[in-house]
PDB file of C-alpha atoms in Angstrom:
ATOM      1  CA  GLN R   1       0.000   0.000   0.000  1.00  0.00           C
ATOM      2  CA  VAL R   2       1.603   3.244  -1.154  1.00  0.00           C
ATOM      3  CA  GLN R   3       1.609   5.985   1.463  1.00  0.00           C
ATOM      4  CA  LEU R   4       2.819   9.569   1.574  1.00  0.00           C
ATOM      5  CA  VAL R   5       3.476  10.889   5.068  1.00  0.00           C
ATOM      6  CA  GLU R   6       4.147  14.579   5.632  1.00  0.00           C
ATOM      7  CA  SER R   7       5.791  16.263   8.600  1.00  0.00           C
ATOM      8  CA  GLY R   8       7.074  19.678   9.578  1.00  0.00           C
ATOM      9  CA  GLY R   9       4.003  21.869   9.608  1.00  0.00           C
ATOM     10  CA  GLY R  10       3.113  24.161  12.473  1.00  0.00           C
ATOM     11  CA  LEU R  11       2.637  27.714  13.678  1.00  0.00           C
ATOM     12  CA  VAL R  12       5.214  30.350  12.797  1.00  0.00           C
ATOM     13  CA  GLN R  13       5.389  34.125  12.919  1.00  0.00           C
ATOM     14  CA  ALA R  14       5.456  36.154   9.743  1.00  0.00           C
ATOM     15  CA  GLY R  15       8.983  36.319   8.385  1.00  0.00           C
ATOM     16  CA  GLY R  16       9.854  32.939   9.828  1.00  0.00           C
ATOM     17  CA  SER R  17      10.741  29.634   8.225  1.00  0.00           C
ATOM     18  CA  LEU R  18       9.488  26.062   8.160  1.00  0.00           C
ATOM     19  CA  ARG R  19      10.690  22.925   6.440  1.00  0.00           C
ATOM     20  CA  LEU R  20       8.215  20.312   5.279  1.00  0.00           C
ATOM     21  CA  SER R  21       9.153  16.708   4.548  1.00  0.00           C
ATOM     22  CA  CYS R  22       7.237  13.920   2.830  1.00  0.00           C
ATOM     23  CA  VAL R  23       8.252  10.282   2.676  1.00  0.00           C
ATOM     24  CA  ALA R  24       6.747   7.865   0.180  1.00  0.00           C
ATOM     25  CA  SER R  25       6.646   4.178   1.046  1.00  0.00           C
ATOM     26  CA  GLY R  26       4.967   0.862   0.289  1.00  0.00           C
ATOM     27  CA  GLY R  27       5.437  -1.171  -2.887  1.00  0.00           C
ATOM     28  CA  ILE R  28       7.089   1.600  -4.901  1.00  0.00           C
ATOM     29  CA  VAL R  29       8.799   0.706  -8.162  1.00  0.00           C
ATOM     30  CA  SER R  30       9.543   4.226  -9.332  1.00  0.00           C
ATOM     31  CA  ILE R  31       8.612   7.853  -8.648  1.00  0.00           C
ATOM     32  CA  ASP R  32       8.306  10.516 -11.317  1.00  0.00           C
ATOM     33  CA  ALA R  33       7.330  14.026 -10.210  1.00  0.00           C
ATOM     34  CA  MET R  34       6.996  14.958  -6.543  1.00  0.00           C
ATOM     35  CA  GLY R  35       5.713  18.184  -5.107  1.00  0.00           C
ATOM     36  CA  TRP R  36       3.593  20.267  -2.803  1.00  0.00           C
ATOM     37  CA  TYR R  37       0.149  21.785  -3.118  1.00  0.00           C
ATOM     38  CA  ARG R  38      -1.711  23.887  -0.592  1.00  0.00           C
ATOM     39  CA  GLN R  39      -5.276  24.795   0.212  1.00  0.00           C
ATOM     40  CA  ALA R  40      -6.250  27.899   2.145  1.00  0.00           C
ATOM     41  CA  PRO R  41      -9.642  28.159   3.852  1.00  0.00           C
ATOM     42  CA  GLY R  42     -12.364  28.809   1.292  1.00  0.00           C
ATOM     43  CA  LYS R  43      -9.980  28.434  -1.652  1.00  0.00           C
ATOM     44  CA  GLN R  44      -9.113  25.745  -4.153  1.00  0.00           C
ATOM     45  CA  ARG R  45      -6.042  23.597  -3.836  1.00  0.00           C
ATOM     46  CA  GLU R  46      -3.136  25.197  -5.710  1.00  0.00           C
ATOM     47  CA  LEU R  47       0.301  24.165  -6.833  1.00  0.00           C
ATOM     48  CA  VAL R  48       3.179  25.384  -4.681  1.00  0.00           C
ATOM     49  CA  ALA R  49       6.165  23.577  -6.194  1.00  0.00           C
ATOM     50  CA  LEU R  50       7.041  20.506  -8.252  1.00  0.00           C
ATOM     51  CA  ILE R  51      10.297  18.679  -8.824  1.00  0.00           C
ATOM     52  CA  ALA R  52      10.911  16.126 -11.548  1.00  0.00           C
ATOM     53  CA  ASN R  53      12.878  12.933 -11.062  1.00  0.00           C
ATOM     54  CA  GLY R  54      15.815  14.580 -12.805  1.00  0.00           C
ATOM     55  CA  GLY R  55      15.676  17.626 -10.557  1.00  0.00           C
ATOM     56  CA  SER R  56      14.020  20.300 -12.679  1.00  0.00           C
ATOM     57  CA  THR R  57      11.674  22.474 -10.638  1.00  0.00           C
ATOM     58  CA  ARG R  58       8.562  24.572 -11.050  1.00  0.00           C
ATOM     59  CA  TYR R  59       7.176  27.105  -8.563  1.00  0.00           C
ATOM     60  CA  ALA R  60       4.046  29.155  -8.113  1.00  0.00           C
ATOM     61  CA  ASP R  61       4.804  32.826  -8.743  1.00  0.00           C
ATOM     62  CA  SER R  62       3.755  33.677  -5.198  1.00  0.00           C
ATOM     63  CA  VAL R  63       6.541  31.573  -3.643  1.00  0.00           C
ATOM     64  CA  LYS R  64       9.418  32.107  -6.072  1.00  0.00           C
ATOM     65  CA  GLY R  65      12.516  33.291  -4.275  1.00  0.00           C
ATOM     66  CA  ARG R  66      11.147  32.267  -0.871  1.00  0.00           C
ATOM     67  CA  PHE R  67      10.492  28.512  -1.137  1.00  0.00           C
ATOM     68  CA  THR R  68      12.872  25.790  -2.280  1.00  0.00           C
ATOM     69  CA  ILE R  69      11.840  22.277  -3.223  1.00  0.00           C
ATOM     70  CA  SER R  70      14.304  19.382  -3.181  1.00  0.00           C
ATOM     71  CA  ARG R  71      14.213  15.611  -3.139  1.00  0.00           C
ATOM     72  CA  ASP R  72      16.272  12.624  -2.075  1.00  0.00           C
ATOM     73  CA  ASN R  73      15.522   9.839  -4.526  1.00  0.00           C
ATOM     74  CA  ALA R  74      17.324   7.240  -2.419  1.00  0.00           C
ATOM     75  CA  LYS R  75      14.925   7.987   0.441  1.00  0.00           C
ATOM     76  CA  ASN R  76      11.785   8.594  -1.658  1.00  0.00           C
ATOM     77  CA  THR R  77      11.528  11.934   0.120  1.00  0.00           C
ATOM     78  CA  VAL R  78      10.632  15.437  -0.983  1.00  0.00           C
ATOM     79  CA  TYR R  79      11.281  18.584   1.018  1.00  0.00           C
ATOM     80  CA  LEU R  80       9.951  22.131   0.962  1.00  0.00           C
ATOM     81  CA  GLN R  81      12.033  24.824   2.618  1.00  0.00           C
ATOM     82  CA  MET R  82       9.805  27.824   3.242  1.00  0.00           C
ATOM     83  CA  ASN R  83      11.400  31.163   4.142  1.00  0.00           C
ATOM     84  CA  SER R  84      10.006  34.668   4.631  1.00  0.00           C
ATOM     85  CA  LEU R  85       6.580  33.241   5.371  1.00  0.00           C
ATOM     86  CA  ASN R  86       3.579  35.538   5.363  1.00  0.00           C
ATOM     87  CA  ALA R  87      -0.081  35.181   6.303  1.00  0.00           C
ATOM     88  CA  GLU R  88      -1.032  34.311   2.713  1.00  0.00           C
ATOM     89  CA  ASP R  89       1.041  31.126   3.036  1.00  0.00           C
ATOM     90  CA  THR R  90      -1.351  29.786   5.670  1.00  0.00           C
ATOM     91  CA  GLY R  91      -3.135  26.603   4.680  1.00  0.00           C
ATOM     92  CA  VAL R  92      -3.002  22.834   4.552  1.00  0.00           C
ATOM     93  CA  TYR R  93      -0.002  21.630   2.576  1.00  0.00           C
ATOM     94  CA  TYR R  94      -0.355  18.367   0.677  1.00  0.00           C
ATOM     95  CA  CYS R  95       2.459  16.218  -0.603  1.00  0.00           C
ATOM     96  CA  TYR R  96       2.034  14.860  -4.131  1.00  0.00           C
ATOM     97  CA  ALA R  97       3.862  12.169  -6.057  1.00  0.00           C
ATOM     98  CA  ASN R  98       3.353  10.326  -9.333  1.00  0.00           C
ATOM     99  CA  ILE R  99       4.234   6.768  -8.374  1.00  0.00           C
ATOM    100  CA  LEU R 100       4.625   3.463 -10.163  1.00  0.00           C
ATOM    101  CA  SER R 101       3.459   0.594  -8.009  1.00  0.00           C
ATOM    102  CA  SER R 102       1.184  -1.854  -9.849  1.00  0.00           C
ATOM    103  CA  ARG R 103       0.566   1.065 -12.265  1.00  0.00           C
ATOM    104  CA  TRP R 104       1.308   4.789 -12.462  1.00  0.00           C
ATOM    105  CA  ASP R 105      -0.936   6.775 -10.117  1.00  0.00           C
ATOM    106  CA  ASP R 106      -1.095  10.229  -8.577  1.00  0.00           C
ATOM    107  CA  ARG R 107      -0.777   9.909  -4.820  1.00  0.00           C
ATOM    108  CA  TRP R 108      -1.469  12.408  -2.049  1.00  0.00           C
ATOM    109  CA  GLY R 109      -0.506  12.770   1.571  1.00  0.00           C
ATOM    110  CA  GLN R 110      -2.984  13.512   4.326  1.00  0.00           C
ATOM    111  CA  GLY R 111      -1.918  17.146   4.602  1.00  0.00           C
ATOM    112  CA  THR R 112      -0.072  19.182   7.198  1.00  0.00           C
ATOM    113  CA  GLN R 113      -1.250  22.514   8.569  1.00  0.00           C
ATOM    114  CA  VAL R 114       0.911  25.599   8.189  1.00  0.00           C
ATOM    115  CA  THR R 115      -0.251  28.693  10.045  1.00  0.00           C
ATOM    116  CA  VAL R 116       1.559  32.015   9.751  1.00  0.00           C
ATOM    117  CA  SER R 117       0.652  34.618  12.329  1.00  0.00           C
ATOM    118  CA  SER R 118       1.001  38.275  11.422  1.00  0.00           C
TER     119      SER R 118
END
């Protein structure tokens, strides 16, 4: 059973930093893209950052220059370093991965809350 488990969320003051981690496990043959999405209260889920297996990255305009996505393929883990956080970054952050197990599927973590106080 493939699982994505996030950690690292919490409460932080504006201007602060957090680092999110997400580990994929369970019957994995290969992982293509990994990334992070977020959902603020009353809003749709939106892309934050993606990283391909080869390391190329893509960011939402709102986080460019502040957030950095990285991955450790040997550990099936993706990270999101978030700096200069502001209140608009508040939301539930979901880990995403495109994983080959019995077939290729999009997988999601359960979400981790990030709250930025102003």
